[in-house]
Short mmCIF file of C-alpha atoms in Angstrom, two decimals:
data_model
loop_
_atom_site.label_atom_id
_atom_site.label_comp_id
_atom_site.label_asym_id
_atom_site.label_seq_id
_atom_site.Cartn_x
_atom_site.Cartn_y
_atom_site.Cartn_z
CA MET I 29 10.71 -1.01 -25.60
CA ASN I 30 9.15 -3.99 -27.38
CA GLY I 31 9.63 -7.68 -26.87
CA THR I 32 8.38 -10.54 -24.77
CA VAL I 33 8.68 -10.62 -21.01
CA GLU I 34 10.02 -13.84 -19.60
CA PRO I 35 7.80 -15.63 -17.07
CA PRO I 36 8.79 -15.31 -13.41
CA LEU I 37 11.80 -17.38 -12.41
CA ALA I 38 11.14 -20.44 -10.31
CA PRO I 39 12.12 -19.77 -6.67
CA GLU I 40 15.10 -22.12 -6.75
CA VAL I 41 16.41 -20.47 -9.92
CA ALA I 42 15.90 -16.96 -8.58
CA ASN I 43 17.63 -17.84 -5.34
CA ALA I 44 20.54 -19.46 -7.18
CA ARG I 45 21.00 -16.25 -9.13
CA GLY I 46 20.85 -14.19 -5.95
CA GLY I 47 17.66 -12.40 -6.98
CA LEU I 48 13.93 -12.35 -6.36
CA ARG I 49 11.18 -13.22 -8.81
CA THR I 50 9.03 -10.51 -10.33
CA GLY I 51 5.32 -11.12 -10.77
CA TRP I 52 2.21 -9.69 -12.42
CA THR I 53 -0.33 -7.16 -11.22
CA THR I 54 -4.04 -7.85 -10.94
CA GLY I 55 -4.43 -5.47 -13.87
CA THR I 56 -2.23 -7.59 -16.14
CA CYS I 57 -3.99 -10.79 -15.09
CA ALA I 58 -7.40 -9.20 -15.66
CA SER I 59 -6.43 -8.10 -19.17
CA ALA I 60 -5.22 -11.62 -19.98
CA ALA I 61 -8.36 -13.30 -18.64
CA ALA I 62 -10.58 -10.84 -20.53
CA LYS I 63 -8.72 -11.32 -23.80
CA ALA I 64 -8.88 -15.11 -23.50
CA ALA I 65 -12.61 -15.00 -22.78
CA LEU I 66 -13.25 -12.76 -25.79
CA ILE I 67 -11.26 -15.14 -28.01
CA GLY I 68 -13.52 -17.91 -26.73
CA LEU I 69 -16.63 -15.82 -27.40
CA VAL I 70 -15.53 -15.06 -30.96
CA THR I 71 -14.21 -18.49 -31.94
CA GLY I 72 -16.18 -20.83 -29.70
CA THR I 73 -13.00 -22.22 -28.14
CA ALA I 74 -11.01 -20.68 -25.31
CA PRO I 75 -7.23 -20.61 -25.83
CA ASP I 76 -4.80 -22.57 -23.67
CA VAL I 77 -2.46 -19.56 -23.53
CA VAL I 78 -2.87 -15.85 -24.19
CA ASP I 79 -0.46 -12.97 -24.56
CA VAL I 80 -1.18 -9.35 -23.65
CA PRO I 81 0.72 -6.07 -23.89
CA LEU I 82 2.16 -4.32 -20.87
CA PRO I 83 1.98 -0.51 -20.66
CA ASP I 84 5.55 -0.21 -21.97
CA GLY I 85 4.74 -2.27 -25.08
CA ARG I 86 6.36 -5.54 -24.02
CA ARG I 87 4.22 -8.66 -24.04
CA VAL I 88 3.68 -11.43 -21.53
CA THR I 89 2.07 -14.84 -21.99
CA PHE I 90 -0.19 -16.60 -19.49
CA PRO I 91 -1.66 -20.10 -19.29
CA VAL I 92 -5.45 -20.04 -19.36
CA GLU I 93 -8.05 -22.18 -17.63
CA ALA I 94 -11.54 -22.14 -19.13
CA ASP I 95 -14.83 -22.75 -17.33
CA ALA I 96 -16.60 -22.05 -20.64
CA PRO I 97 -15.43 -20.62 -23.97
CA ASN I 98 -16.28 -17.08 -22.83
CA ARG I 99 -15.33 -17.55 -19.15
CA CYS I 100 -11.59 -17.79 -18.53
CA VAL I 101 -9.26 -17.82 -15.55
CA VAL I 102 -5.69 -16.53 -15.18
CA VAL I 103 -3.97 -17.30 -11.89
CA LYS I 104 -2.00 -14.40 -10.46
CA ASP I 105 1.67 -15.02 -9.71
CA ALA I 106 3.03 -12.19 -7.58
CA GLY I 107 6.58 -13.56 -7.76
CA ASP I 108 8.40 -13.15 -4.47
CA ASP I 109 6.34 -10.13 -3.40
CA PRO I 110 4.37 -10.69 -0.16
CA ASP I 111 1.11 -9.90 -1.95
CA CYS I 112 -2.17 -11.11 -0.46
CA THR I 113 -3.56 -11.58 -3.98
CA HIS I 114 -0.87 -14.10 -4.94
CA GLY I 115 -2.68 -17.13 -6.35
CA ALA I 116 -5.90 -15.20 -7.01
CA ARG I 117 -7.97 -16.80 -9.76
CA MET I 118 -8.76 -13.75 -11.87
CA THR I 119 -11.86 -14.76 -13.79
CA ALA I 120 -13.42 -12.89 -16.70
CA THR I 121 -16.73 -13.57 -18.40
CA VAL I 122 -17.26 -11.74 -21.69
CA GLU I 123 -20.59 -11.20 -23.45
CA TRP I 124 -21.59 -9.06 -26.39
CA ALA I 125 -23.07 -5.69 -25.44
CA THR I 126 -26.79 -5.56 -26.19
CA ASP I 127 -26.45 -1.97 -27.40
CA THR I 128 -24.06 -2.03 -30.33
CA GLY I 129 -23.55 1.72 -29.97
CA ALA I 130 -22.39 1.40 -26.39
CA SER I 131 -18.79 1.25 -25.24
CA THR I 132 -17.23 -1.75 -23.55
CA GLU I 133 -18.38 -2.08 -19.94
CA LEU I 134 -16.33 -3.50 -17.07
CA ARG I 135 -18.33 -4.97 -14.19
CA ALA I 136 -17.51 -6.26 -10.71
CA GLY I 137 -18.58 -9.78 -9.92
CA PRO I 138 -18.04 -11.64 -6.62
CA GLY I 139 -14.66 -10.89 -5.07
CA ILE I 140 -14.07 -7.63 -6.97
CA GLY I 141 -14.53 -4.40 -5.06
CA THR I 142 -16.93 -1.59 -5.86
CA VAL I 143 -16.16 2.05 -5.09
CA THR I 144 -18.53 3.70 -2.60
CA ARG I 145 -16.63 6.89 -1.71
CA PRO I 146 -15.15 9.69 -3.80
CA GLY I 147 -11.45 10.45 -3.90
CA LEU I 148 -10.11 7.40 -5.74
CA GLY I 149 -10.33 8.80 -9.25
CA ILE I 150 -13.02 6.20 -10.00
CA PRO I 151 -16.71 7.21 -10.02
CA VAL I 152 -18.76 5.93 -7.11
CA GLY I 153 -20.63 2.76 -8.04
CA LEU I 154 -18.06 1.47 -10.52
CA PRO I 155 -15.71 -1.48 -10.06
CA SER I 156 -12.42 -0.68 -8.32
CA ILE I 157 -10.32 -0.85 -11.48
CA THR I 158 -7.77 1.91 -11.74
CA ASP I 159 -6.95 3.84 -14.89
CA VAL I 160 -3.94 1.91 -16.21
CA PRO I 161 -5.58 -1.53 -15.87
CA ARG I 162 -8.71 -0.18 -17.58
CA ARG I 163 -6.60 0.85 -20.54
CA MET I 164 -4.73 -2.48 -20.53
CA ILE I 165 -7.99 -4.43 -20.55
CA ARG I 166 -9.49 -2.39 -23.39
CA ARG I 167 -6.28 -2.64 -25.40
CA ALA I 168 -6.14 -6.42 -24.97
CA LEU I 169 -9.80 -6.77 -26.00
CA ALA I 170 -9.27 -4.57 -29.06
CA GLU I 171 -6.59 -6.98 -30.28
CA VAL I 172 -9.32 -9.60 -30.67
CA ASP I 173 -12.45 -7.72 -31.76
CA PRO I 174 -13.38 -4.01 -31.75
CA ARG I 175 -17.07 -4.58 -30.97
CA PRO I 176 -18.36 -3.50 -27.53
CA VAL I 177 -18.62 -6.18 -24.88
CA VAL I 178 -19.53 -6.53 -21.22
CA VAL I 179 -16.72 -7.99 -19.10
CA THR I 180 -17.51 -9.24 -15.61
CA PHE I 181 -14.54 -9.94 -13.36
CA GLU I 182 -14.58 -12.29 -10.39
CA VAL I 183 -12.06 -13.59 -7.86
CA PRO I 184 -13.08 -16.47 -5.58
CA GLY I 185 -12.12 -15.52 -2.03
CA GLY I 186 -11.60 -11.91 -3.05
CA GLU I 187 -13.44 -10.53 -0.02
CA ASP I 188 -11.10 -12.36 2.35
CA MET I 189 -8.09 -11.07 0.41
CA ALA I 190 -9.45 -7.53 0.55
CA ALA I 191 -9.71 -7.73 4.34
CA LYS I 192 -5.89 -7.73 4.37
CA THR I 193 -5.74 -4.49 2.38
CA SER I 194 -6.83 -0.89 2.96
CA ASN I 195 -9.90 -1.31 0.74
CA GLY I 196 -12.38 -1.17 3.62
CA ARG I 197 -11.08 2.18 4.81
CA LEU I 198 -11.15 3.50 1.28
CA GLY I 199 -14.81 2.58 0.86
CA ILE I 200 -14.12 -0.24 -1.59
CA VAL I 201 -16.56 -3.00 -0.73
CA GLY I 202 -17.01 -6.56 -1.94
CA GLY I 203 -13.47 -7.59 -2.78
CA ILE I 204 -10.07 -6.68 -4.13
CA SER I 205 -9.12 -3.94 -6.55
CA ILE I 206 -7.69 -4.39 -10.03
CA LEU I 207 -4.51 -2.34 -9.85
CA GLY I 208 -1.10 -1.70 -11.34
CA THR I 209 0.82 1.00 -13.16
CA THR I 210 3.50 -1.03 -14.97
CA GLY I 211 1.81 -4.43 -15.12
CA VAL I 212 4.74 -5.95 -13.25
CA VAL I 213 5.09 -6.58 -9.52
CA LYS I 214 8.61 -6.03 -8.23
CA PRO I 215 9.40 -8.01 -5.09
CA PHE I 216 9.01 -6.03 -1.88
CA SER I 217 8.36 -2.95 -3.97
CA THR I 218 7.75 0.24 -2.03
CA ALA I 219 5.89 1.80 -4.94
CA ALA I 220 2.61 0.01 -4.23
CA TYR I 221 2.70 0.89 -0.53
CA ARG I 222 3.51 4.51 -1.28
CA ALA I 223 0.62 4.67 -3.76
CA SER I 224 -1.71 3.18 -1.15
CA VAL I 225 -0.71 5.83 1.40
CA VAL I 226 -1.38 8.62 -1.09
CA GLN I 227 -4.70 7.05 -2.06
CA GLN I 228 -5.87 6.79 1.55
CA ILE I 229 -5.08 10.45 2.19
CA ASP I 230 -6.91 11.52 -0.95
CA VAL I 231 -10.01 9.60 0.12
CA ALA I 232 -9.93 11.13 3.61
CA ALA I 233 -9.64 14.60 2.08
CA ALA I 234 -12.52 13.86 -0.29
CA GLN I 235 -14.66 13.06 2.77
CA GLY I 236 -13.89 16.52 4.14
CA ALA I 237 -11.51 15.35 6.85
CA ASP I 238 -9.47 18.13 8.44
CA THR I 239 -7.56 15.76 10.75
CA ILE I 240 -5.88 12.49 9.85
CA VAL I 241 -3.83 10.04 11.89
CA LEU I 242 -0.64 8.60 10.45
CA ALA I 243 0.31 5.34 12.15
CA THR I 244 3.47 3.44 11.37
CA GLY I 245 2.03 -0.07 11.61
CA THR I 246 -0.72 -2.38 12.82
CA ARG I 247 -0.13 -1.95 16.56
CA SER I 248 0.19 1.82 16.49
CA ASP I 249 -2.86 2.03 14.24
CA ALA I 250 -4.91 -0.12 16.63
CA TYR I 251 -3.89 2.13 19.52
CA ALA I 252 -4.76 5.28 17.57
CA GLN I 253 -8.23 4.03 16.62
CA ALA I 254 -8.95 3.08 20.23
CA ALA I 255 -7.63 6.41 21.54
CA LEU I 256 -9.45 8.56 18.96
CA PRO I 257 -12.85 6.89 18.51
CA HIS I 258 -14.49 10.14 17.41
CA LEU I 259 -12.59 10.08 14.11
CA PRO I 260 -14.05 8.12 11.17
CA GLU I 261 -12.08 5.06 10.06
CA VAL I 262 -11.17 6.76 6.82
CA CYS I 263 -9.02 9.24 8.78
CA PHE I 264 -6.55 6.55 9.92
CA VAL I 265 -3.70 5.84 7.51
CA GLU I 266 -1.05 3.15 8.00
CA VAL I 267 1.86 5.17 6.68
CA GLY I 268 4.71 2.71 7.23
CA ASP I 269 7.99 4.45 6.43
CA PHE I 270 6.45 7.09 4.17
CA THR I 271 5.93 9.90 6.65
CA GLY I 272 7.39 12.58 4.40
CA ILE I 273 5.28 11.61 1.40
CA ALA I 274 2.16 11.42 3.57
CA LEU I 275 2.73 14.83 5.14
CA ARG I 276 3.21 16.56 1.81
CA ARG I 277 0.15 14.86 0.35
CA ALA I 278 -1.95 15.84 3.35
CA ALA I 279 -0.83 19.46 3.06
CA ALA I 280 -1.54 19.51 -0.68
CA ALA I 281 -4.99 18.04 -0.07
CA GLY I 282 -5.89 20.84 2.33
CA ILE I 283 -5.84 18.77 5.52
CA GLY I 284 -4.99 20.96 8.50
CA HIS I 285 -3.92 18.65 11.30
CA VAL I 286 -1.97 15.39 11.54
CA THR I 287 -1.49 13.19 14.56
CA TRP I 288 1.45 10.87 13.97
CA VAL I 289 1.54 7.71 16.11
CA GLY I 290 4.48 5.34 16.31
CA MET I 291 7.30 3.87 18.35
CA VAL I 292 10.54 5.34 19.50
CA GLY I 293 12.78 4.11 16.66
CA LYS I 294 10.95 5.95 13.91
CA ILE I 295 10.36 8.95 16.18
CA THR I 296 14.13 9.23 16.70
CA LYS I 297 14.63 9.30 12.94
CA LEU I 298 11.97 11.98 12.52
CA ALA I 299 13.62 13.96 15.31
CA ALA I 300 16.85 13.78 13.27
CA GLY I 301 15.00 15.12 10.22
CA VAL I 302 14.74 11.79 8.37
CA MET I 303 11.32 11.53 6.72
CA MET I 304 11.85 8.14 5.05
CA THR I 305 12.30 5.92 8.08
CA HIS I 306 13.07 2.44 6.73
CA PHE I 307 15.54 0.74 9.05
CA ARG I 308 17.88 -0.21 6.21
CA ARG I 309 18.10 3.30 4.85
CA THR I 310 19.12 5.13 8.00
CA LYS I 311 20.59 4.29 11.37
CA VAL I 312 19.48 5.66 14.69
CA ASP I 313 21.43 8.80 15.62
CA THR I 314 22.88 7.87 19.02
CA GLY I 315 24.38 11.34 19.33
CA LEU I 316 20.86 12.74 19.17
CA LEU I 317 19.73 10.35 21.90
CA ALA I 318 22.58 11.47 24.13
CA GLU I 319 21.76 15.12 23.40
CA VAL I 320 18.11 14.81 24.44
CA ALA I 321 19.07 12.76 27.51
CA VAL I 322 21.40 15.54 28.66
CA GLU I 323 18.87 18.25 27.79
CA ALA I 324 16.26 16.44 29.87
CA GLY I 325 18.59 16.12 32.85
CA ALA I 326 18.12 12.36 32.71
CA PRO I 327 19.92 10.00 35.12
CA PRO I 328 23.47 8.95 34.15
CA GLU I 329 22.23 5.47 33.25
CA VAL I 330 19.99 6.94 30.55
CA VAL I 331 22.79 9.11 29.14
CA ASP I 332 25.06 6.07 29.15
CA ALA I 333 22.42 4.00 27.35
CA ALA I 334 22.20 6.67 24.65
CA THR I 335 25.91 6.50 23.91
CA HIS I 336 26.31 2.73 24.18
CA THR I 337 23.46 1.42 22.06
CA ASN I 338 22.66 0.75 18.43
CA THR I 339 18.92 0.78 18.96
CA ALA I 340 16.43 3.36 20.10
CA ARG I 341 14.49 0.56 21.75
CA HIS I 342 17.28 -0.05 24.28
CA PHE I 343 17.36 3.67 25.03
CA TYR I 344 13.58 3.61 25.50
CA GLU I 345 13.75 0.62 27.84
CA VAL I 346 16.36 2.30 30.03
CA CYS I 347 14.23 5.46 30.11
CA GLN I 348 11.31 3.34 31.29
CA GLU I 349 13.42 1.58 33.93
CA HIS I 350 14.43 4.93 35.42
CA ASP I 351 11.05 6.64 34.96
CA ALA I 352 12.70 9.17 32.63
CA VAL I 353 9.94 10.28 30.28
CA GLU I 354 11.28 13.74 29.43
CA PRO I 355 13.89 12.52 26.87
CA LEU I 356 11.07 10.79 25.00
CA ARG I 357 8.94 13.93 25.15
CA ILE I 358 11.81 15.95 23.70
CA LEU I 359 12.18 13.43 20.86
CA CYS I 360 8.47 13.78 20.13
CA ARG I 361 8.65 17.58 20.13
CA ARG I 362 11.65 17.59 17.78
CA ALA I 363 9.96 15.06 15.51
CA ALA I 364 6.79 17.15 15.39
CA ALA I 365 8.78 20.30 14.60
CA ASN I 366 10.54 18.54 11.72
CA CYS I 367 7.25 17.24 10.39
CA ARG I 368 5.81 20.76 10.40
CA ALA I 369 8.91 22.11 8.70
CA HIS I 370 8.66 19.41 6.04
CA THR I 371 5.47 21.06 4.80
CA ASP I 372 6.68 24.63 5.41
CA GLY I 373 4.28 25.00 8.31
CA ALA I 374 1.19 24.04 6.31
CA LEU I 375 0.20 21.38 8.84
CA GLN I 376 -0.26 21.25 12.57
CA VAL I 377 1.46 18.04 13.71
CA ASP I 378 1.41 16.15 16.98
CA VAL I 379 3.69 13.16 17.52
CA VAL I 380 2.64 10.41 19.91
CA CYS I 381 5.02 7.71 21.12
CA VAL I 382 3.38 4.42 22.06
CA ASP I 383 4.88 1.39 23.76
CA PHE I 384 6.03 -1.62 21.78
CA ASP I 385 2.80 -3.49 22.42
CA GLY I 386 0.79 -0.59 21.05
CA THR I 387 -1.31 -0.46 24.22
CA ARG I 388 -0.49 2.89 25.83
CA GLU I 389 0.83 6.36 25.15
CA VAL I 390 4.33 6.93 26.52
CA ALA I 391 5.06 10.50 25.43
CA ARG I 392 3.72 13.24 23.20
CA GLY I 393 5.10 16.31 21.52
#
């Protein structure tokens, strides 16, 4: 599909239309900054705007700021996605390659990460620029001049931005990655998170890890790291709602054991056989809660809580009030059994339920 992509809608316009604004990936912004800088190198004057192709053939136009003819900045607009790189000043400096027989080289300047571990599909020692953005950058440069160049990317504050990502665990040091598969950021997209989960598992496997820990969020991850200090940091994966995807990837990568750490709501969904645990996609099965309460011989108040609640948290709180841990243990055991079944028995899986502060283990199965 060819054509020009409209710029992101202003927030007030998007809201009036009942939608959310799309944005641009770091890969798209890097290709635009590089193309603008090469135009400046060739002509002596950097452009005020530049257009670049997206992977699907459509084109998008960006305003350009120039520090020098061959050093240009494109500011990333992530639309309404909660992206820590929103506002990043993607900066590209382009120089002619000294060896005219060489190919174009992409380098990491300040704020751009460098790969230090295998498993990312990028050779160790190279900038953290994934395959699609590399192709986008080279394609954008070729539209200006086919001669080989050296492109150095920078992002002021990139190290601070990267601290909010999984780059550190992946062995990407020095800043953010240049990423993207479509060139476009869809608001609150699950695709990027899912890709990050898969990437983290691949890196752990490449380090020879036989055990990984899947934690549903920041608090459960912090608990897991404190409880399992013998495991390297690379073995801990914040899986969010993507338990099923993570389990299958771990099995395919040859990992043998998974410890899953989370809170009672997501455990209840796993115990019901739901491997994608987003709260909007599935509701807590209160019938299941009642079943495990009865199976555990729990007090009547716990059974009553199971049948008169819309949240697993309320059920958990009543269990705690009456010192009834066995229903939670049964949930963990059922969740673990479903996780093992999801990979046809290829993985050993333990499920650990932590409290809502992420400070202590409540039950295990």
